[in-house]
Amino acid sequence: MAKLKAWMEAQGFERFFVVRPENFAWLTGGINTLGMGEPVAYLEVGEEIILHTTEIEARRMAEEEAPGLPLRAHPWYAFPPPGSPNDLGNDLTALRLVLEDEAQEAFLRLGQTAARAVGEVVRSATPEWRETALAGALAEALWGAGVRPLLLLVAGEERLFRHRHPLPKDRPLGRAFMAVVCAERGGLVANLTRMAAFGHPEVEARYRTVLEVERRALDRSRPKTTLGEVLEAIREAYLQAGFPGAFEEHHQGGVGGYRSREILATPGHPLVLEEGMALAWNPSLAGAKVEDTFLLKKDGLLNLTEDPSWPQVRVGDRARPDLWRGEW
């Protein structure tokens, strides 16, 4: 709130309305949607902070999402739109990028919880499972751990080489499969991908390649480096690995936080990385992908989504998730 009010003063705004879910969560730690993207509450920030919502949501918002704020409840049939200026017309992303200490601690707890839930489910899956069954088990495990699955992508052997964003289908997992998760709690979003392979040499080889591409990205992810410079290191790594076209086939990640990617890395992007930012790179080839969420610290990167029960492999000077090779 101090960041927002300092920004408001610089803009000459005496009053400002906060509507977007990522900003609402950043300021309150609560959620102002019902899961379909439309806000059911907004903040009026002035000399005091007022929570606006409908009579339907008033008690829940006051008890569970934004306790302690003065609340103004409106009839459900006459919920007034937010006033102006607001965050629909003013981008607050830059204010959110460096996470406060409390948010960093919450992010670590979220990441560890999500990674363990995902890892346990993926390790239990067998080739006979359907993609939809794996997605359902992931959703159950995450919700059971108090984490909301914003995104669940699953591809089995049949679809793994065809689609980068595979919505789960009623198809068998087969000898190799991938689970991609965006997990949310308190507005923060942890991103991770886990892969399994049993007797699939091509997946094995391609996974080794994406680990090496990721190593280059992580090595370059340091304070005072720009997003564009990290992205250029990724492009060069694909080229050296013999897959120059892979850079064009999927985005490579960027800065995380209160959205899956607060800022997507694009060629030449000038954003300078700072301590306290979250990063999620996701290099991929058809058939292989690696992804975790990291916190940029003064002395390096902290893996927020590390799972101590998942098999690891050394890549450079880091432990990274290996392919799961269960005894099936």
CSV table of C-alpha atoms in Angstrom, one decimal:
chain,number,residue,atom,x,y,z
A,1,MET,CA,0.0,0.0,0.0
A,2,ALA,CA,2.9,2.3,0.7
A,3,LYS,CA,4.2,1.7,-2.9
A,4,LEU,CA,0.8,2.4,-4.3
A,5,LYS,CA,0.2,5.6,-2.4
A,6,ALA,CA,3.7,6.9,-3.3
A,7,TRP,CA,2.8,6.2,-7.0
A,8,MET,CA,-0.5,7.9,-6.6
A,9,GLU,CA,1.1,11.0,-5.2
A,10,ALA,CA,3.6,11.1,-8.1
A,11,GLN,CA,0.7,10.8,-10.5
A,12,GLY,CA,-1.4,13.5,-8.7
A,13,PHE,CA,-4.2,11.0,-7.8
A,14,GLU,CA,-6.0,11.7,-4.6
A,15,ARG,CA,-8.2,8.7,-5.1
A,16,PHE,CA,-7.6,5.5,-7.0
A,17,PHE,CA,-9.7,2.4,-7.6
A,18,VAL,CA,-8.2,-1.1,-7.7
A,19,VAL,CA,-10.1,-3.7,-9.7
A,20,ARG,CA,-7.7,-6.2,-11.3
A,21,PRO,CA,-7.4,-9.4,-9.4
A,22,GLU,CA,-3.6,-9.4,-9.3
A,23,ASN,CA,-3.5,-5.9,-7.8
A,24,PHE,CA,-6.3,-6.7,-5.3
A,25,ALA,CA,-4.3,-9.8,-4.1
A,26,TRP,CA,-1.1,-7.8,-4.0
A,27,LEU,CA,-2.6,-5.3,-1.6
A,28,THR,CA,-4.9,-7.5,0.5
A,29,GLY,CA,-3.6,-11.1,0.1
A,30,GLY,CA,-7.2,-12.0,-0.8
A,31,ILE,CA,-9.1,-12.9,-4.0
A,32,ASN,CA,-11.8,-10.7,-5.6
A,33,THR,CA,-13.0,-13.2,-8.2
A,34,LEU,CA,-15.0,-16.4,-8.2
A,35,GLY,CA,-12.7,-18.1,-10.6
A,36,MET,CA,-14.0,-16.9,-13.9
A,37,GLY,CA,-12.0,-13.6,-14.1
A,38,GLU,CA,-14.8,-11.1,-13.3
A,39,PRO,CA,-14.1,-9.1,-10.1
A,40,VAL,CA,-16.9,-9.2,-7.5
A,41,ALA,CA,-15.2,-6.5,-5.4
A,42,TYR,CA,-12.8,-3.5,-5.7
A,43,LEU,CA,-10.9,-1.2,-3.5
A,44,GLU,CA,-11.3,2.6,-3.3
A,45,VAL,CA,-8.0,4.0,-2.1
A,46,GLY,CA,-8.0,7.5,-0.7
A,47,GLU,CA,-7.5,8.9,2.8
A,48,GLU,CA,-9.0,5.6,3.8
A,49,ILE,CA,-9.3,2.3,2.0
A,50,ILE,CA,-12.9,1.2,1.3
A,51,LEU,CA,-13.9,-2.3,0.0
A,52,HIS,CA,-16.8,-2.2,-2.4
A,53,THR,CA,-18.8,-5.3,-3.2
A,54,THR,CA,-22.4,-6.7,-3.4
A,55,GLU,CA,-24.7,-7.8,-0.7
A,56,ILE,CA,-24.1,-11.4,-2.0
A,57,GLU,CA,-20.3,-11.2,-1.3
A,58,ALA,CA,-20.1,-8.8,1.6
A,59,ARG,CA,-19.9,-11.2,4.6
A,60,ARG,CA,-17.5,-13.6,2.8
A,61,MET,CA,-15.2,-10.8,1.6
A,62,ALA,CA,-15.2,-9.2,5.1
A,63,GLU,CA,-14.5,-12.5,6.8
A,64,GLU,CA,-12.2,-14.3,4.4
A,65,GLU,CA,-10.6,-12.1,1.7
A,66,ALA,CA,-10.1,-8.6,3.1
A,67,PRO,CA,-10.8,-8.6,6.8
A,68,GLY,CA,-10.6,-5.3,8.7
A,69,LEU,CA,-11.3,-3.0,5.8
A,70,PRO,CA,-14.3,-0.6,5.8
A,71,LEU,CA,-16.9,-2.2,3.6
A,72,ARG,CA,-19.6,-0.7,1.4
A,73,ALA,CA,-22.2,-3.3,0.2
A,74,HIS,CA,-24.3,-2.6,-2.8
A,75,PRO,CA,-27.4,-4.3,-4.1
A,76,TRP,CA,-26.5,-7.2,-6.5
A,77,TYR,CA,-28.6,-5.5,-9.2
A,78,ALA,CA,-26.9,-2.1,-8.8
A,79,PHE,CA,-23.2,-2.7,-8.2
A,80,PRO,CA,-21.6,0.5,-9.4
A,81,PRO,CA,-18.6,0.3,-11.7
A,82,PRO,CA,-15.3,1.5,-10.2
A,83,GLY,CA,-14.6,5.2,-10.5
A,84,SER,CA,-11.6,6.7,-12.3
A,85,PRO,CA,-8.7,6.7,-12.2
A,86,ASN,CA,-8.3,3.0,-11.8
A,87,ASP,CA,-6.0,0.1,-12.6
A,88,LEU,CA,-8.0,-0.8,-15.7
A,89,GLY,CA,-6.5,2.3,-17.3
A,90,ASN,CA,-3.2,2.4,-15.3
A,91,ASP,CA,-0.8,-0.4,-15.3
A,92,LEU,CA,0.6,-1.2,-11.8
A,93,THR,CA,2.8,-4.2,-12.8
A,94,ALA,CA,6.0,-2.4,-12.2
A,95,LEU,CA,5.0,-1.8,-8.6
A,96,ARG,CA,4.4,-5.5,-8.0
A,97,LEU,CA,7.6,-7.0,-9.4
A,98,VAL,CA,9.9,-6.7,-6.4
A,99,LEU,CA,8.2,-8.8,-3.8
A,100,GLU,CA,8.0,-7.7,-0.2
A,101,ASP,CA,9.6,-10.0,2.4
A,102,GLU,CA,6.2,-11.3,3.6
A,103,ALA,CA,5.2,-12.2,0.0
A,104,GLN,CA,8.6,-13.9,-0.6
A,105,GLU,CA,8.0,-16.1,2.5
A,106,ALA,CA,4.5,-16.9,1.3
A,107,PHE,CA,5.7,-17.7,-2.2
A,108,LEU,CA,8.2,-20.2,-0.8
A,109,ARG,CA,5.5,-22.0,1.2
A,110,LEU,CA,3.2,-22.0,-1.8
A,111,GLY,CA,6.0,-23.3,-4.1
A,112,GLN,CA,7.0,-26.1,-1.8
A,113,THR,CA,3.5,-27.2,-1.2
A,114,ALA,CA,2.6,-27.2,-4.9
A,115,ALA,CA,5.7,-29.0,-5.9
A,116,ARG,CA,5.3,-31.8,-3.4
A,117,ALA,CA,1.6,-32.3,-4.3
A,118,VAL,CA,2.4,-32.4,-8.0
A,119,GLY,CA,5.4,-34.7,-7.5
A,120,GLU,CA,3.5,-37.2,-5.4
A,121,VAL,CA,0.7,-37.5,-8.1
A,122,VAL,CA,3.1,-37.8,-11.1
A,123,ARG,CA,5.1,-40.4,-9.4
A,124,SER,CA,2.0,-42.5,-8.7
A,125,ALA,CA,0.8,-42.3,-12.4
A,126,THR,CA,1.2,-45.3,-14.7
A,127,PRO,CA,1.1,-45.6,-18.5
A,128,GLU,CA,-2.4,-46.9,-18.4
A,129,TRP,CA,-3.8,-43.7,-16.8
A,130,ARG,CA,-5.7,-41.3,-19.0
A,131,GLU,CA,-4.5,-37.7,-19.3
A,132,THR,CA,-7.8,-36.6,-17.7
A,133,ALA,CA,-7.3,-38.9,-14.8
A,134,LEU,CA,-3.8,-37.4,-14.1
A,135,ALA,CA,-5.3,-33.9,-14.3
A,136,GLY,CA,-8.1,-34.9,-11.9
A,137,ALA,CA,-5.6,-36.3,-9.5
A,138,LEU,CA,-3.4,-33.2,-9.7
A,139,ALA,CA,-6.4,-31.0,-9.0
A,140,GLU,CA,-7.5,-33.1,-6.0
A,141,ALA,CA,-4.0,-33.0,-4.5
A,142,LEU,CA,-3.6,-29.3,-5.0
A,143,TRP,CA,-7.0,-28.4,-3.6
A,144,GLY,CA,-6.4,-30.8,-0.8
A,145,ALA,CA,-3.2,-28.9,0.1
A,146,GLY,CA,-5.0,-25.6,0.1
A,147,VAL,CA,-3.7,-24.5,-3.4
A,148,ARG,CA,-5.9,-23.5,-6.3
A,149,PRO,CA,-4.9,-25.0,-9.7
A,150,LEU,CA,-5.2,-22.1,-12.2
A,151,LEU,CA,-3.9,-24.2,-15.0
A,152,LEU,CA,-3.4,-27.9,-15.5
A,153,LEU,CA,-1.9,-29.2,-18.8
A,154,VAL,CA,-1.2,-32.9,-19.4
A,155,ALA,CA,0.2,-34.6,-22.4
A,156,GLY,CA,0.9,-38.3,-22.8
A,157,GLU,CA,3.2,-40.0,-25.3
A,158,GLU,CA,0.7,-39.6,-28.1
A,159,ARG,CA,0.3,-35.8,-27.8
A,160,LEU,CA,3.6,-34.8,-26.2
A,161,PHE,CA,5.4,-34.1,-29.4
A,162,ARG,CA,2.4,-32.3,-31.0
A,163,HIS,CA,1.2,-29.6,-28.6
A,164,ARG,CA,3.0,-27.1,-26.3
A,165,HIS,CA,-0.2,-26.3,-24.4
A,166,PRO,CA,-2.0,-29.7,-24.2
A,167,LEU,CA,-5.3,-29.5,-22.4
A,168,PRO,CA,-6.0,-32.9,-20.9
A,169,LYS,CA,-7.8,-35.4,-23.2
A,170,ASP,CA,-9.1,-38.9,-22.8
A,171,ARG,CA,-5.9,-40.4,-24.1
A,172,PRO,CA,-3.5,-42.8,-22.4
A,173,LEU,CA,-0.3,-41.5,-20.8
A,174,GLY,CA,1.9,-44.1,-22.4
A,175,ARG,CA,5.7,-44.3,-22.0
A,176,ALA,CA,6.3,-40.6,-21.5
A,177,PHE,CA,4.1,-37.7,-20.2
A,178,MET,CA,4.2,-34.2,-18.9
A,179,ALA,CA,2.3,-32.3,-16.3
A,180,VAL,CA,2.3,-28.5,-16.3
A,181,VAL,CA,0.8,-26.6,-13.3
A,182,CYS,CA,0.1,-23.0,-12.4
A,183,ALA,CA,-0.7,-23.0,-8.7
A,184,GLU,CA,-2.2,-20.0,-6.8
A,185,ARG,CA,-2.6,-19.1,-3.2
A,186,GLY,CA,-3.0,-15.6,-1.8
A,187,GLY,CA,-2.7,-14.2,-5.3
A,188,LEU,CA,0.8,-15.5,-5.9
A,189,VAL,CA,1.2,-18.0,-8.7
A,190,ALA,CA,3.9,-20.8,-8.7
A,191,ASN,CA,4.7,-22.4,-12.1
A,192,LEU,CA,6.3,-25.8,-12.5
A,193,THR,CA,6.5,-28.7,-15.0
A,194,ARG,CA,7.3,-32.3,-14.2
A,195,MET,CA,8.0,-35.1,-16.8
A,196,ALA,CA,8.1,-38.8,-16.7
A,197,ALA,CA,9.6,-41.2,-19.2
A,198,PHE,CA,10.1,-45.0,-19.2
A,199,GLY,CA,12.1,-46.4,-22.1
A,200,HIS,CA,11.8,-43.4,-24.4
A,201,PRO,CA,15.2,-42.4,-25.7
A,202,GLU,CA,14.0,-39.4,-27.7
A,203,VAL,CA,12.3,-37.8,-24.6
A,204,GLU,CA,15.5,-38.5,-22.6
A,205,ALA,CA,17.7,-36.8,-25.1
A,206,ARG,CA,15.5,-33.8,-25.6
A,207,TYR,CA,15.0,-33.3,-21.8
A,208,ARG,CA,18.8,-33.2,-21.4
A,209,THR,CA,18.9,-30.5,-24.1
A,210,VAL,CA,16.2,-28.3,-22.4
A,211,LEU,CA,18.1,-28.6,-19.1
A,212,GLU,CA,21.2,-27.2,-20.7
A,213,VAL,CA,19.2,-24.4,-22.3
A,214,GLU,CA,17.7,-23.6,-18.9
A,215,ARG,CA,21.1,-23.7,-17.3
A,216,ARG,CA,22.2,-20.8,-19.6
A,217,ALA,CA,19.1,-18.9,-18.6
A,218,LEU,CA,19.6,-19.4,-14.8
A,219,ASP,CA,23.3,-18.6,-15.0
A,220,ARG,CA,22.4,-15.3,-16.7
A,221,SER,CA,19.6,-14.4,-14.2
A,222,ARG,CA,21.4,-12.0,-12.0
A,223,PRO,CA,20.6,-8.5,-10.6
A,224,LYS,CA,21.3,-5.7,-13.1
A,225,THR,CA,20.9,-8.1,-16.1
A,226,THR,CA,18.0,-7.3,-18.4
A,227,LEU,CA,15.3,-9.7,-19.5
A,228,GLY,CA,16.4,-9.2,-23.0
A,229,GLU,CA,19.9,-10.3,-22.2
A,230,VAL,CA,18.7,-13.5,-20.5
A,231,LEU,CA,16.5,-14.2,-23.5
A,232,GLU,CA,19.4,-13.8,-25.9
A,233,ALA,CA,21.3,-16.4,-23.9
A,234,ILE,CA,18.4,-18.8,-24.3
A,235,ARG,CA,18.3,-18.1,-28.1
A,236,GLU,CA,22.1,-18.8,-28.3
A,237,ALA,CA,21.7,-22.0,-26.3
A,238,TYR,CA,19.1,-23.4,-28.7
A,239,LEU,CA,21.3,-22.6,-31.6
A,240,GLN,CA,24.3,-24.3,-30.1
A,241,ALA,CA,22.2,-27.4,-29.3
A,242,GLY,CA,21.1,-27.7,-32.9
A,243,PHE,CA,17.5,-26.5,-32.5
A,244,PRO,CA,17.5,-22.9,-33.8
A,245,GLY,CA,13.8,-23.0,-34.5
A,246,ALA,CA,12.8,-23.8,-31.0
A,247,PHE,CA,13.0,-20.2,-29.9
A,248,GLU,CA,10.1,-19.3,-32.2
A,249,GLU,CA,7.9,-22.2,-31.2
A,250,HIS,CA,7.1,-21.1,-27.6
A,251,HIS,CA,7.7,-18.3,-25.2
A,252,GLN,CA,10.6,-18.8,-22.8
A,253,GLY,CA,9.1,-17.4,-19.6
A,254,GLY,CA,9.9,-14.3,-17.6
A,255,VAL,CA,9.1,-12.5,-14.4
A,256,GLY,CA,6.5,-14.2,-12.1
A,257,GLY,CA,4.5,-13.1,-9.1
A,258,TYR,CA,0.8,-12.3,-9.0
A,259,ARG,CA,0.3,-13.6,-12.5
A,260,SER,CA,1.8,-16.7,-14.1
A,261,ARG,CA,4.0,-14.2,-15.9
A,262,GLU,CA,3.9,-10.6,-14.8
A,263,ILE,CA,6.2,-9.7,-17.7
A,264,LEU,CA,7.0,-12.1,-20.6
A,265,ALA,CA,10.6,-11.9,-21.8
A,266,THR,CA,10.8,-10.6,-25.4
A,267,PRO,CA,13.8,-9.8,-27.5
A,268,GLY,CA,15.6,-6.7,-26.3
A,269,HIS,CA,13.3,-6.3,-23.3
A,270,PRO,CA,14.8,-3.5,-21.1
A,271,LEU,CA,13.6,-4.6,-17.7
A,272,VAL,CA,16.5,-4.8,-15.3
A,273,LEU,CA,16.3,-7.7,-12.9
A,274,GLU,CA,16.4,-6.9,-9.2
A,275,GLU,CA,16.7,-8.8,-6.0
A,276,GLY,CA,13.3,-9.9,-4.8
A,277,MET,CA,11.9,-10.6,-8.2
A,278,ALA,CA,10.5,-14.1,-9.1
A,279,LEU,CA,11.6,-15.8,-12.3
A,280,ALA,CA,10.1,-18.7,-14.2
A,281,TRP,CA,11.9,-19.8,-17.4
A,282,ASN,CA,10.4,-22.7,-19.4
A,283,PRO,CA,12.6,-23.7,-22.3
A,284,SER,CA,11.1,-26.5,-24.3
A,285,LEU,CA,11.3,-28.7,-27.4
A,286,ALA,CA,8.6,-30.8,-28.9
A,287,GLY,CA,8.6,-33.7,-26.4
A,288,ALA,CA,10.4,-32.0,-23.5
A,289,LYS,CA,10.1,-29.0,-21.1
A,290,VAL,CA,11.6,-27.9,-17.8
A,291,GLU,CA,10.1,-25.3,-15.5
A,292,ASP,CA,10.4,-24.1,-11.9
A,293,THR,CA,9.8,-20.8,-10.2
A,294,PHE,CA,12.8,-19.0,-8.6
A,295,LEU,CA,13.3,-16.1,-6.3
A,296,LEU,CA,16.2,-13.8,-7.3
A,297,LYS,CA,18.4,-13.3,-4.2
A,298,LYS,CA,21.5,-11.3,-3.6
A,299,ASP,CA,23.6,-14.4,-3.6
A,300,GLY,CA,21.8,-16.3,-6.4
A,301,LEU,CA,18.6,-18.1,-7.2
A,302,LEU,CA,16.3,-19.8,-4.6
A,303,ASN,CA,14.2,-22.6,-6.2
A,304,LEU,CA,10.7,-21.9,-4.8
A,305,THR,CA,9.2,-25.1,-6.3
A,306,GLU,CA,11.9,-27.6,-5.4
A,307,ASP,CA,10.6,-31.0,-4.3
A,308,PRO,CA,13.1,-33.0,-2.2
A,309,SER,CA,11.3,-36.2,-3.0
A,310,TRP,CA,11.7,-35.8,-6.8
A,311,PRO,CA,14.8,-37.3,-8.5
A,312,GLN,CA,17.4,-34.7,-9.2
A,313,VAL,CA,20.3,-34.3,-11.7
A,314,ARG,CA,23.2,-31.9,-11.5
A,315,VAL,CA,23.2,-29.3,-14.3
A,316,GLY,CA,26.2,-27.0,-13.9
A,317,ASP,CA,26.3,-26.2,-10.2
A,318,ARG,CA,22.5,-26.7,-9.6
A,319,ALA,CA,20.2,-29.6,-8.7
A,320,ARG,CA,17.4,-29.8,-11.3
A,321,PRO,CA,14.4,-32.1,-11.6
A,322,ASP,CA,15.3,-35.2,-13.5
A,323,LEU,CA,12.8,-37.3,-15.5
A,324,TRP,CA,10.8,-39.6,-13.3
A,325,ARG,CA,11.5,-43.2,-14.2
A,326,GLY,CA,9.2,-45.3,-12.1
A,327,GLU,CA,9.3,-49.1,-12.0
A,328,TRP,CA,6.2,-49.6,-14.1
